[in-house]
Amino acid sequence: MADRPVTSTGPTSQAPLAQLEPNAIGAAQDMVLGMANSAPTVSVGLTLATLTAVAAYAVGPVIILTAVPMLIIANAYRRLNLWNANCGASFEWVGRAINPYLGFLTGWLMIAGSLVGAISGVVVLAPSVLAIFNATATSTWPNILISTAVILFMLVIAVVGIRITARTQVSMAIVEYTILLGFAITGFVLVLGHHHGTFPITRGWLSVSGIGGKGSLASGFLIAVFMYTGWDATVYVNEEVKHRRRNPGRAAVMAVALLAVIYTMSEVGLAGTVSPAKLQANSSSALVYIAQTLGGGGWAKVMALSLALSVIASTGTAIVIIARMVYGMAGHRVLPPVLSNVNRRFATPVVASVVIGLILIVATWVYLLSGSIANVFTQVIDVTGLLYAGFYILTGLAAVMYYRRRVFSKVGDTLLVGILPLAAAGFLVWIVVKSLQAAPASQIWSVVGIVTAGVVLMFVARFVLRSPFFQIPRESAPRDADEGVSG
């Protein structure tokens, strides 16, 4: 396959007649979308007890250290978006910089990871809502009805337009983060004041090996990587962001940085509010239990509201970004072309959005009616992290491959374009290997099944849909190009 430097960035396939709305949202709104997709409150709730246990309370160092490779990968997204800003993102970047077949599989991992992550969040939603009203959280049909209603509501918002989506996300984020950080700061003050029932902060909290050297850094990294996943949502709406080449990448980097602050403050501030035994005994509802311990039933409902808003926000973001992934890929006919249609009135990919919404509803019903709620979380969390790590790795490698002509041009480029992205990708490869070694057979086969499905769809795209994407030449940045490196 030809290897040629290029300066043009547009896709080769014919664009749909109607287009997404350009310059519709700003960088700050885009950043909020990326953070919402990570669902900070839900992530803290699901990981607080487990991360505290495996890290022996060294949650702060683990979260901060994990932020470093995530920031490097986010910077790789920033550079690649400067080159080619379209909804396909890593699907396009990997396909054009490395290999189109690998690009398709990257796109499939993006879609699969985002869908699985969205489903895992939706299943948490109804119990959080029911807790606000003191209703039984395990009732199947209330869970189904609440989850379905939220998906339909967020689907309507996603269809109506990116502007109302962004405004809705910002409004929910203000409430969600205020509640979460408010409790975290309160908890931190109580712990430092040695309030009755709290677990005191010691020097071991600041060590990577935890209290008494009993912490497992590797296990902590596995959990922390999952917590960060989702910030890449900023680049899938790049065609609708002001300064589409620069702002989405910057928003991704800022989203990772702010998530690091929120996660560190929340996990450190809340970990010591109750005793280790009580934290582990209430691990499935850690945040609500802590809120009730600190302020009673009323504040427990406030925390449940934060959890509900976190899930609603991530669900709405998932519908938006997955629809745009599909839109970007369908524009190259690797998916049915009808999925690339854009509604003239709303300037959104309505068909793709509706399809994604229906998939979420069907999957949620299947999960809840199967009675597997108690077993879903761990498996889905692990699978989600692996899928995200997979396409983060490939995107980091795509950045190195596209800018490879600059790697030896300057010392700074050698570090920023070559060494750091490779090191971050290597870290994530290690995470994937460690995860697979510790994963039960059911999770391993789930990953195998997802990848196999992607391979089947790839051959359908190549030989049934006859997509021209698989014939594109490999591209690389000119040696003397400034764009994408210093921009």
Short mmCIF file of C-alpha atoms in Angstrom, two decimals:
data_model
loop_
_atom_site.label_atom_id
_atom_site.label_comp_id
_atom_site.label_asym_id
_atom_site.label_seq_id
_atom_site.Cartn_x
_atom_site.Cartn_y
_atom_site.Cartn_z
CA MET A 1 0.00 0.00 0.00
CA ALA A 2 1.40 3.41 -0.95
CA ASP A 3 2.94 5.54 1.75
CA ARG A 4 2.69 9.24 0.98
CA PRO A 5 2.80 12.53 2.87
CA VAL A 6 -0.44 14.49 2.66
CA THR A 7 -1.68 17.93 3.58
CA SER A 8 -5.39 17.52 2.83
CA THR A 9 -7.66 16.17 5.54
CA GLY A 10 -11.11 15.60 4.07
CA PRO A 11 -12.60 12.10 3.65
CA THR A 12 -12.65 10.67 0.16
CA SER A 13 -16.24 9.46 0.20
CA GLN A 14 -19.10 11.67 -0.94
CA ALA A 15 -20.69 13.57 1.94
CA PRO A 16 -24.42 13.35 2.65
CA LEU A 17 -26.59 16.15 1.26
CA ALA A 18 -27.44 17.43 4.73
CA GLN A 19 -24.61 18.09 7.19
CA LEU A 20 -24.11 18.28 10.93
CA GLU A 21 -24.36 21.83 12.29
CA PRO A 22 -20.90 23.45 12.29
CA ASN A 23 -19.71 25.74 15.10
CA ALA A 24 -22.70 24.76 17.25
CA ILE A 25 -20.93 24.31 20.62
CA GLY A 26 -17.79 25.60 22.29
CA ALA A 27 -14.75 23.90 23.78
CA ALA A 28 -16.09 24.08 27.35
CA GLN A 29 -19.35 22.41 26.38
CA ASP A 30 -17.41 19.78 24.47
CA MET A 31 -15.25 19.14 27.52
CA VAL A 32 -18.38 18.60 29.63
CA LEU A 33 -19.59 16.01 27.10
CA GLY A 34 -16.33 14.10 27.52
CA MET A 35 -16.54 14.21 31.30
CA ALA A 36 -20.21 13.20 31.26
CA ASN A 37 -19.38 10.15 29.17
CA SER A 38 -17.02 9.02 31.94
CA ALA A 39 -19.89 9.32 34.46
CA PRO A 40 -17.74 10.55 37.39
CA THR A 41 -20.23 9.93 40.22
CA VAL A 42 -21.10 6.43 38.99
CA SER A 43 -17.40 5.63 38.48
CA VAL A 44 -16.58 6.72 42.02
CA GLY A 45 -19.55 4.79 43.39
CA LEU A 46 -18.61 1.58 41.61
CA THR A 47 -14.89 1.72 42.41
CA LEU A 48 -14.55 3.41 45.82
CA ALA A 49 -14.67 0.30 47.99
CA THR A 50 -12.75 -1.93 45.59
CA LEU A 51 -9.99 0.57 44.79
CA THR A 52 -9.59 1.43 48.46
CA ALA A 53 -9.17 -2.25 49.30
CA VAL A 54 -6.75 -3.26 46.55
CA ALA A 55 -4.64 -0.09 46.89
CA ALA A 56 -4.65 -0.22 50.71
CA TYR A 57 -5.96 3.37 50.75
CA ALA A 58 -3.29 4.66 48.32
CA VAL A 59 -6.11 5.79 46.04
CA GLY A 60 -4.63 9.23 45.42
CA PRO A 61 -1.27 8.11 43.99
CA VAL A 62 -2.94 5.42 41.85
CA ILE A 63 -5.42 7.85 40.30
CA ILE A 64 -2.79 10.54 39.68
CA LEU A 65 -0.30 8.08 38.15
CA THR A 66 -2.98 6.66 35.86
CA ALA A 67 -3.78 10.19 34.67
CA VAL A 68 -0.31 10.52 33.13
CA PRO A 69 -0.69 7.93 30.31
CA MET A 70 -4.31 9.03 29.83
CA LEU A 71 -3.14 12.62 29.28
CA ILE A 72 -0.56 11.38 26.79
CA ILE A 73 -3.19 9.43 24.85
CA ALA A 74 -5.52 12.44 24.99
CA ASN A 75 -2.72 14.54 23.53
CA ALA A 76 -2.39 11.97 20.74
CA TYR A 77 -6.09 12.52 20.03
CA ARG A 78 -5.43 16.25 19.97
CA ARG A 79 -2.65 15.92 17.41
CA LEU A 80 -4.60 13.57 15.19
CA ASN A 81 -7.67 15.79 15.28
CA LEU A 82 -5.51 18.66 14.01
CA TRP A 83 -4.78 16.49 10.99
CA ASN A 84 -8.24 15.06 10.31
CA ALA A 85 -11.30 16.36 12.18
CA ASN A 86 -14.30 14.16 11.48
CA CYS A 87 -16.75 12.05 13.50
CA GLY A 88 -15.01 8.81 12.58
CA ALA A 89 -12.00 9.92 14.66
CA SER A 90 -9.86 6.86 15.50
CA PHE A 91 -11.61 4.82 12.80
CA GLU A 92 -10.26 7.29 10.22
CA TRP A 93 -6.92 7.94 11.92
CA VAL A 94 -5.92 4.31 12.36
CA GLY A 95 -7.27 3.42 8.91
CA ARG A 96 -5.32 6.17 7.16
CA ALA A 97 -2.13 6.08 9.24
CA ILE A 98 -1.72 2.31 9.76
CA ASN A 99 -4.19 0.10 7.87
CA PRO A 100 -7.87 0.45 6.84
CA TYR A 101 -8.78 -3.04 8.09
CA LEU A 102 -7.30 -2.19 11.48
CA GLY A 103 -9.14 1.12 11.24
CA PHE A 104 -12.47 -0.67 10.87
CA LEU A 105 -11.76 -2.85 13.90
CA THR A 106 -10.83 0.27 15.84
CA GLY A 107 -14.19 1.81 14.91
CA TRP A 108 -15.96 -1.37 15.97
CA LEU A 109 -14.20 -1.33 19.36
CA MET A 110 -15.27 2.30 19.78
CA ILE A 111 -18.91 1.45 19.13
CA ALA A 112 -18.90 -1.76 21.19
CA GLY A 113 -17.08 -0.18 24.14
CA SER A 114 -19.41 2.81 24.22
CA LEU A 115 -22.52 0.62 23.97
CA VAL A 116 -21.39 -1.74 26.73
CA GLY A 117 -20.43 1.21 28.93
CA ALA A 118 -23.81 2.85 28.34
CA ILE A 119 -25.70 -0.34 29.20
CA SER A 120 -23.73 -0.81 32.41
CA GLY A 121 -24.67 2.72 33.43
CA VAL A 122 -28.36 2.41 32.56
CA VAL A 123 -28.70 -0.65 34.78
CA VAL A 124 -27.54 1.50 37.73
CA LEU A 125 -30.04 4.23 36.99
CA ALA A 126 -33.35 2.92 38.28
CA PRO A 127 -32.10 1.85 41.73
CA SER A 128 -30.68 5.38 42.21
CA VAL A 129 -33.98 6.97 41.20
CA LEU A 130 -36.02 4.60 43.34
CA ALA A 131 -33.76 5.30 46.33
CA ILE A 132 -34.73 8.97 46.13
CA PHE A 133 -38.37 8.00 46.70
CA ASN A 134 -37.70 5.26 49.26
CA ALA A 135 -39.01 2.63 46.83
CA THR A 136 -37.79 -0.95 46.47
CA ALA A 137 -34.72 -0.79 44.25
CA THR A 138 -34.85 -4.41 43.14
CA SER A 139 -38.30 -4.40 41.52
CA THR A 140 -37.84 -5.46 37.90
CA TRP A 141 -40.58 -3.54 36.12
CA PRO A 142 -39.98 -0.18 37.82
CA ASN A 143 -36.33 -0.59 36.83
CA ILE A 144 -37.32 -1.32 33.25
CA LEU A 145 -39.82 1.52 32.98
CA ILE A 146 -37.48 4.13 34.47
CA SER A 147 -34.54 3.05 32.31
CA THR A 148 -36.67 3.02 29.16
CA ALA A 149 -38.18 6.43 29.91
CA VAL A 150 -34.74 7.99 30.46
CA ILE A 151 -33.32 6.49 27.26
CA LEU A 152 -36.30 7.75 25.24
CA PHE A 153 -36.06 11.21 26.82
CA MET A 154 -32.34 11.52 26.12
CA LEU A 155 -32.89 10.14 22.61
CA VAL A 156 -35.33 12.95 21.87
CA ILE A 157 -32.81 15.52 23.10
CA ALA A 158 -30.08 13.90 20.99
CA VAL A 159 -32.28 14.05 17.90
CA VAL A 160 -33.39 17.66 18.43
CA GLY A 161 -29.83 18.95 18.24
CA ILE A 162 -26.32 19.17 19.64
CA ARG A 163 -26.96 22.62 21.14
CA ILE A 164 -29.73 21.46 23.49
CA THR A 165 -27.70 18.32 24.24
CA ALA A 166 -24.72 20.41 25.36
CA ARG A 167 -26.87 22.78 27.44
CA THR A 168 -28.60 19.85 29.14
CA GLN A 169 -25.26 18.21 29.91
CA VAL A 170 -23.81 21.39 31.41
CA SER A 171 -26.87 21.84 33.65
CA MET A 172 -26.71 18.26 34.94
CA ALA A 173 -22.93 18.44 35.40
CA ILE A 174 -23.16 21.51 37.65
CA VAL A 175 -25.57 19.74 40.00
CA GLU A 176 -23.82 16.35 39.88
CA TYR A 177 -20.30 17.64 40.50
CA THR A 178 -21.43 20.06 43.21
CA ILE A 179 -23.02 17.22 45.16
CA LEU A 180 -20.12 14.79 44.69
CA LEU A 181 -17.36 17.29 45.50
CA GLY A 182 -19.39 18.79 48.33
CA PHE A 183 -19.56 15.41 50.05
CA ALA A 184 -15.89 14.76 49.27
CA ILE A 185 -14.73 18.01 50.85
CA THR A 186 -16.99 17.47 53.86
CA GLY A 187 -15.67 13.95 54.29
CA PHE A 188 -12.07 15.11 53.99
CA VAL A 189 -12.60 17.74 56.70
CA LEU A 190 -14.23 15.21 59.02
CA VAL A 191 -11.44 12.69 58.49
CA LEU A 192 -8.72 15.27 59.12
CA GLY A 193 -10.62 16.34 62.24
CA HIS A 194 -10.69 12.71 63.48
CA HIS A 195 -14.48 12.75 63.63
CA HIS A 196 -15.97 9.74 65.40
CA GLY A 197 -16.28 6.71 63.13
CA THR A 198 -13.83 7.94 60.48
CA PHE A 199 -10.66 6.15 59.38
CA PRO A 200 -7.63 8.44 59.83
CA ILE A 201 -5.34 9.48 56.97
CA THR A 202 -1.77 8.28 57.47
CA ARG A 203 1.48 8.45 55.53
CA GLY A 204 0.57 5.15 53.87
CA TRP A 205 -2.17 6.93 51.90
CA LEU A 206 0.57 8.82 50.04
CA SER A 207 2.64 5.74 49.20
CA VAL A 208 2.07 3.77 46.00
CA SER A 209 2.15 0.59 48.09
CA GLY A 210 -0.52 1.80 50.52
CA ILE A 211 -0.87 1.28 54.25
CA GLY A 212 1.68 -1.23 55.49
CA GLY A 213 2.84 -1.87 51.93
CA LYS A 214 -0.19 -4.10 51.35
CA GLY A 215 -1.52 -2.30 48.29
CA SER A 216 -1.37 -3.75 44.77
CA LEU A 217 -0.37 -1.06 42.30
CA ALA A 218 -1.25 -3.25 39.32
CA SER A 219 -4.75 -3.96 40.60
CA GLY A 220 -5.23 -0.30 41.35
CA PHE A 221 -4.22 0.65 37.82
CA LEU A 222 -6.75 -1.81 36.38
CA ILE A 223 -9.58 -0.07 38.23
CA ALA A 224 -8.31 3.47 37.63
CA VAL A 225 -8.07 2.96 33.86
CA PHE A 226 -11.73 1.99 33.80
CA MET A 227 -12.62 5.14 35.74
CA TYR A 228 -11.06 7.41 33.14
CA THR A 229 -12.56 5.79 30.05
CA GLY A 230 -15.00 7.89 28.06
CA TRP A 231 -13.23 11.27 27.86
CA ASP A 232 -12.68 10.68 24.11
CA ALA A 233 -16.33 11.66 23.53
CA THR A 234 -15.05 15.19 22.84
CA VAL A 235 -13.69 14.23 19.40
CA TYR A 236 -16.77 12.45 18.06
CA VAL A 237 -18.69 15.72 17.90
CA ASN A 238 -15.74 17.60 16.38
CA GLU A 239 -17.68 18.51 13.23
CA GLU A 240 -20.07 20.51 15.42
CA VAL A 241 -17.49 22.26 17.64
CA LYS A 242 -16.15 25.76 17.07
CA HIS A 243 -12.61 25.57 15.66
CA ARG A 244 -13.19 21.91 14.93
CA ARG A 245 -9.52 21.02 14.51
CA ARG A 246 -8.16 22.54 17.70
CA ASN A 247 -10.93 22.67 20.32
CA PRO A 248 -12.04 18.99 20.46
CA GLY A 249 -8.48 17.83 21.14
CA ARG A 250 -7.93 20.50 23.75
CA ALA A 251 -11.27 19.57 25.32
CA ALA A 252 -10.12 15.94 25.56
CA VAL A 253 -6.93 16.91 27.40
CA MET A 254 -8.85 19.24 29.74
CA ALA A 255 -11.46 16.55 30.40
CA VAL A 256 -8.81 14.07 31.51
CA ALA A 257 -7.14 16.68 33.72
CA LEU A 258 -10.41 17.66 35.44
CA LEU A 259 -11.45 14.02 35.84
CA ALA A 260 -8.13 13.41 37.61
CA VAL A 261 -8.95 16.24 40.04
CA ILE A 262 -12.53 15.05 40.64
CA TYR A 263 -11.54 11.42 41.10
CA THR A 264 -8.64 12.20 43.42
CA MET A 265 -10.69 14.56 45.60
CA SER A 266 -13.69 12.22 45.70
CA GLU A 267 -11.92 8.94 46.39
CA VAL A 268 -9.48 10.39 48.93
CA GLY A 269 -12.14 12.54 50.58
CA LEU A 270 -14.69 9.74 50.95
CA ALA A 271 -12.53 6.66 51.57
CA GLY A 272 -11.96 7.43 55.24
CA THR A 273 -15.43 8.62 56.18
CA VAL A 274 -16.38 5.17 57.49
CA SER A 275 -14.39 2.23 58.77
CA PRO A 276 -12.80 -0.21 56.28
CA ALA A 277 -15.19 -2.96 57.37
CA LYS A 278 -18.30 -0.81 56.86
CA LEU A 279 -17.04 0.48 53.50
CA GLN A 280 -16.55 -3.04 52.19
CA ALA A 281 -19.82 -4.27 53.64
CA ASN A 282 -21.66 -1.55 51.70
CA SER A 283 -19.51 -1.64 48.57
CA SER A 284 -22.46 -1.96 46.17
CA SER A 285 -23.99 1.30 47.43
CA ALA A 286 -20.94 3.01 48.90
CA LEU A 287 -21.81 6.61 48.06
CA VAL A 288 -25.41 6.47 49.31
CA TYR A 289 -24.28 4.69 52.49
CA ILE A 290 -21.57 7.29 53.15
CA ALA A 291 -24.02 10.15 52.54
CA GLN A 292 -26.49 8.59 54.97
CA THR A 293 -23.76 8.12 57.55
CA LEU A 294 -22.64 11.73 57.25
CA GLY A 295 -26.02 13.45 57.07
CA GLY A 296 -28.91 11.01 57.38
CA GLY A 297 -31.57 9.85 54.97
CA GLY A 298 -32.15 13.25 53.38
CA TRP A 299 -28.53 13.58 52.27
CA ALA A 300 -28.56 9.98 51.08
CA LYS A 301 -31.32 11.00 48.66
CA VAL A 302 -29.19 13.93 47.49
CA MET A 303 -26.34 11.53 46.71
CA ALA A 304 -28.77 9.22 44.93
CA LEU A 305 -29.79 12.21 42.82
CA SER A 306 -26.16 12.78 41.89
CA LEU A 307 -25.85 9.14 40.85
CA ALA A 308 -29.02 9.35 38.79
CA LEU A 309 -27.87 12.53 37.04
CA SER A 310 -24.52 10.91 36.31
CA VAL A 311 -26.18 7.96 34.59
CA ILE A 312 -28.68 10.13 32.72
CA ALA A 313 -25.86 12.37 31.48
CA SER A 314 -23.68 9.46 30.35
CA THR A 315 -26.67 7.81 28.65
CA GLY A 316 -27.48 10.96 26.70
CA THR A 317 -23.86 11.46 25.74
CA ALA A 318 -23.56 7.83 24.66
CA ILE A 319 -26.49 8.13 22.26
CA VAL A 320 -24.98 11.28 20.75
CA ILE A 321 -21.43 10.05 20.31
CA ILE A 322 -22.21 6.50 19.17
CA ALA A 323 -24.61 7.90 16.58
CA ARG A 324 -21.80 10.10 15.28
CA MET A 325 -19.30 7.23 15.24
CA VAL A 326 -21.82 5.29 13.16
CA TYR A 327 -22.47 8.35 10.99
CA GLY A 328 -18.74 8.78 10.33
CA MET A 329 -18.25 5.13 9.44
CA ALA A 330 -21.42 4.86 7.35
CA GLY A 331 -20.21 7.81 5.29
CA HIS A 332 -17.48 5.48 4.02
CA ARG A 333 -20.02 2.69 3.45
CA VAL A 334 -18.42 0.36 5.97
CA LEU A 335 -21.85 0.43 7.63
CA PRO A 336 -25.22 0.72 5.83
CA PRO A 337 -25.23 4.15 4.09
CA VAL A 338 -28.68 5.00 5.50
CA LEU A 339 -26.96 5.49 8.87
CA SER A 340 -25.08 8.47 7.43
CA ASN A 341 -28.28 10.41 6.71
CA VAL A 342 -28.57 13.76 8.47
CA ASN A 343 -31.95 15.33 9.17
CA ARG A 344 -32.21 18.75 7.51
CA ARG A 345 -34.32 20.27 10.27
CA PHE A 346 -32.29 19.15 13.28
CA ALA A 347 -28.86 18.69 11.62
CA THR A 348 -28.39 15.41 13.49
CA PRO A 349 -27.97 11.78 12.34
CA VAL A 350 -31.52 10.84 13.29
CA VAL A 351 -31.53 7.30 11.87
CA ALA A 352 -28.28 6.39 13.63
CA SER A 353 -29.49 8.00 16.87
CA VAL A 354 -32.77 6.07 16.86
CA VAL A 355 -30.99 2.79 16.11
CA ILE A 356 -28.60 3.33 19.03
CA GLY A 357 -31.47 4.28 21.35
CA LEU A 358 -33.40 1.14 20.43
CA ILE A 359 -30.32 -1.03 20.95
CA LEU A 360 -29.89 0.42 24.44
CA ILE A 361 -33.55 -0.20 25.28
CA VAL A 362 -33.52 -3.80 24.03
CA ALA A 363 -30.22 -4.58 25.78
CA THR A 364 -31.47 -3.08 29.04
CA TRP A 365 -34.66 -5.14 28.91
CA VAL A 366 -32.68 -8.31 28.23
CA TYR A 367 -30.35 -7.66 31.16
CA LEU A 368 -33.08 -6.80 33.63
CA LEU A 369 -35.48 -9.56 32.65
CA SER A 370 -32.73 -12.17 32.73
CA GLY A 371 -32.29 -11.65 36.47
CA SER A 372 -28.54 -11.13 36.06
CA ILE A 373 -28.34 -7.67 37.65
CA ALA A 374 -26.10 -8.89 40.47
CA ASN A 375 -23.57 -10.40 38.04
CA VAL A 376 -23.57 -7.79 35.30
CA PHE A 377 -21.53 -5.04 36.87
CA THR A 378 -18.15 -6.70 37.33
CA GLN A 379 -18.15 -8.39 33.94
CA VAL A 380 -19.35 -5.33 32.05
CA ILE A 381 -16.89 -3.05 33.82
CA ASP A 382 -13.94 -5.28 32.96
CA VAL A 383 -15.04 -5.75 29.35
CA THR A 384 -15.64 -2.02 28.94
CA GLY A 385 -12.17 -1.17 30.20
CA LEU A 386 -10.57 -3.69 27.85
CA LEU A 387 -12.44 -2.38 24.82
CA TYR A 388 -11.56 1.21 25.57
CA ALA A 389 -7.93 0.32 26.24
CA GLY A 390 -7.86 -1.47 22.88
CA PHE A 391 -8.77 1.53 20.78
CA TYR A 392 -6.78 3.93 22.96
CA ILE A 393 -3.72 1.81 22.20
CA LEU A 394 -4.41 1.81 18.48
CA THR A 395 -5.00 5.57 18.47
CA GLY A 396 -1.72 6.21 20.27
CA LEU A 397 0.08 4.05 17.70
CA ALA A 398 -1.69 5.89 14.87
CA ALA A 399 -0.33 9.19 16.20
CA VAL A 400 3.20 7.79 16.17
CA MET A 401 2.78 6.37 12.67
CA TYR A 402 1.26 9.50 11.18
CA TYR A 403 3.92 11.81 12.64
CA ARG A 404 6.79 9.32 12.34
CA ARG A 405 8.73 11.55 9.90
CA ARG A 406 9.11 14.08 12.72
CA VAL A 407 10.23 11.65 15.44
CA PHE A 408 13.93 12.19 14.75
CA SER A 409 13.72 15.78 13.53
CA LYS A 410 13.91 17.40 16.98
CA VAL A 411 14.57 16.24 20.53
CA GLY A 412 11.19 17.56 21.65
CA ASP A 413 9.40 15.72 18.85
CA THR A 414 11.26 12.52 19.69
CA LEU A 415 9.80 12.70 23.17
CA LEU A 416 6.32 14.06 22.43
CA VAL A 417 5.64 12.33 19.12
CA GLY A 418 7.52 9.08 19.65
CA ILE A 419 8.57 8.00 23.12
CA LEU A 420 5.64 9.18 25.26
CA PRO A 421 2.80 7.85 23.04
CA LEU A 422 4.60 4.50 22.73
CA ALA A 423 5.11 4.37 26.49
CA ALA A 424 1.45 5.19 27.15
CA ALA A 425 0.32 2.56 24.63
CA GLY A 426 2.70 0.07 26.26
CA PHE A 427 1.19 0.82 29.67
CA LEU A 428 -2.29 0.12 28.33
CA VAL A 429 -1.09 -3.09 26.67
CA TRP A 430 0.21 -4.18 30.06
CA ILE A 431 -3.18 -3.29 31.60
CA VAL A 432 -4.96 -5.42 28.97
CA VAL A 433 -2.65 -8.38 29.59
CA LYS A 434 -3.04 -8.14 33.37
CA SER A 435 -6.82 -7.84 32.99
CA LEU A 436 -7.04 -10.91 30.78
CA GLN A 437 -4.86 -12.90 33.17
CA ALA A 438 -7.19 -12.07 36.06
CA ALA A 439 -10.46 -12.26 34.11
CA PRO A 440 -12.82 -15.23 34.41
CA ALA A 441 -13.50 -17.28 31.30
CA SER A 442 -16.87 -15.61 30.74
CA GLN A 443 -15.26 -12.18 30.35
CA ILE A 444 -12.52 -13.48 28.07
CA TRP A 445 -15.07 -15.14 25.82
CA SER A 446 -17.12 -11.94 25.81
CA VAL A 447 -14.13 -10.04 24.46
CA VAL A 448 -13.42 -12.80 21.93
CA GLY A 449 -17.05 -12.69 20.80
CA ILE A 450 -17.00 -8.88 20.38
CA VAL A 451 -13.77 -8.96 18.36
CA THR A 452 -15.04 -11.87 16.23
CA ALA A 453 -18.25 -9.97 15.49
CA GLY A 454 -16.10 -7.03 14.40
CA VAL A 455 -14.11 -9.23 12.01
CA VAL A 456 -17.33 -10.59 10.49
CA LEU A 457 -18.71 -7.08 10.02
CA MET A 458 -15.41 -6.01 8.49
CA PHE A 459 -15.70 -8.66 5.78
CA VAL A 460 -19.33 -7.67 5.20
CA ALA A 461 -18.20 -4.06 4.71
CA ARG A 462 -15.42 -5.12 2.37
CA PHE A 463 -17.17 -7.68 0.18
CA VAL A 464 -20.92 -7.01 0.56
CA LEU A 465 -21.08 -3.24 0.98
CA ARG A 466 -17.92 -2.89 -1.18
CA SER A 467 -16.67 0.06 0.82
CA PRO A 468 -13.93 2.13 -0.88
CA PHE A 469 -12.43 2.77 2.57
CA PHE A 470 -10.38 -0.42 2.35
CA GLN A 471 -8.56 0.91 -0.73
CA ILE A 472 -7.31 4.17 0.77
CA PRO A 473 -3.53 4.74 0.77
CA ARG A 474 -1.56 5.12 3.95
CA GLU A 475 -0.79 8.72 4.90
CA SER A 476 1.84 10.50 6.97
CA ALA A 477 2.63 14.08 7.94
CA PRO A 478 5.44 15.89 6.07
CA ARG A 479 8.68 16.13 7.98
CA ASP A 480 8.55 19.93 8.18
CA ALA A 481 4.81 20.31 8.94
CA ASP A 482 3.98 22.33 12.04
CA GLU A 483 0.29 21.36 12.12
CA GLY A 484 -0.55 18.68 14.64
CA VAL A 485 2.66 18.96 16.63
CA SER A 486 3.02 22.48 17.90
CA GLY A 487 -0.53 23.63 17.15
#
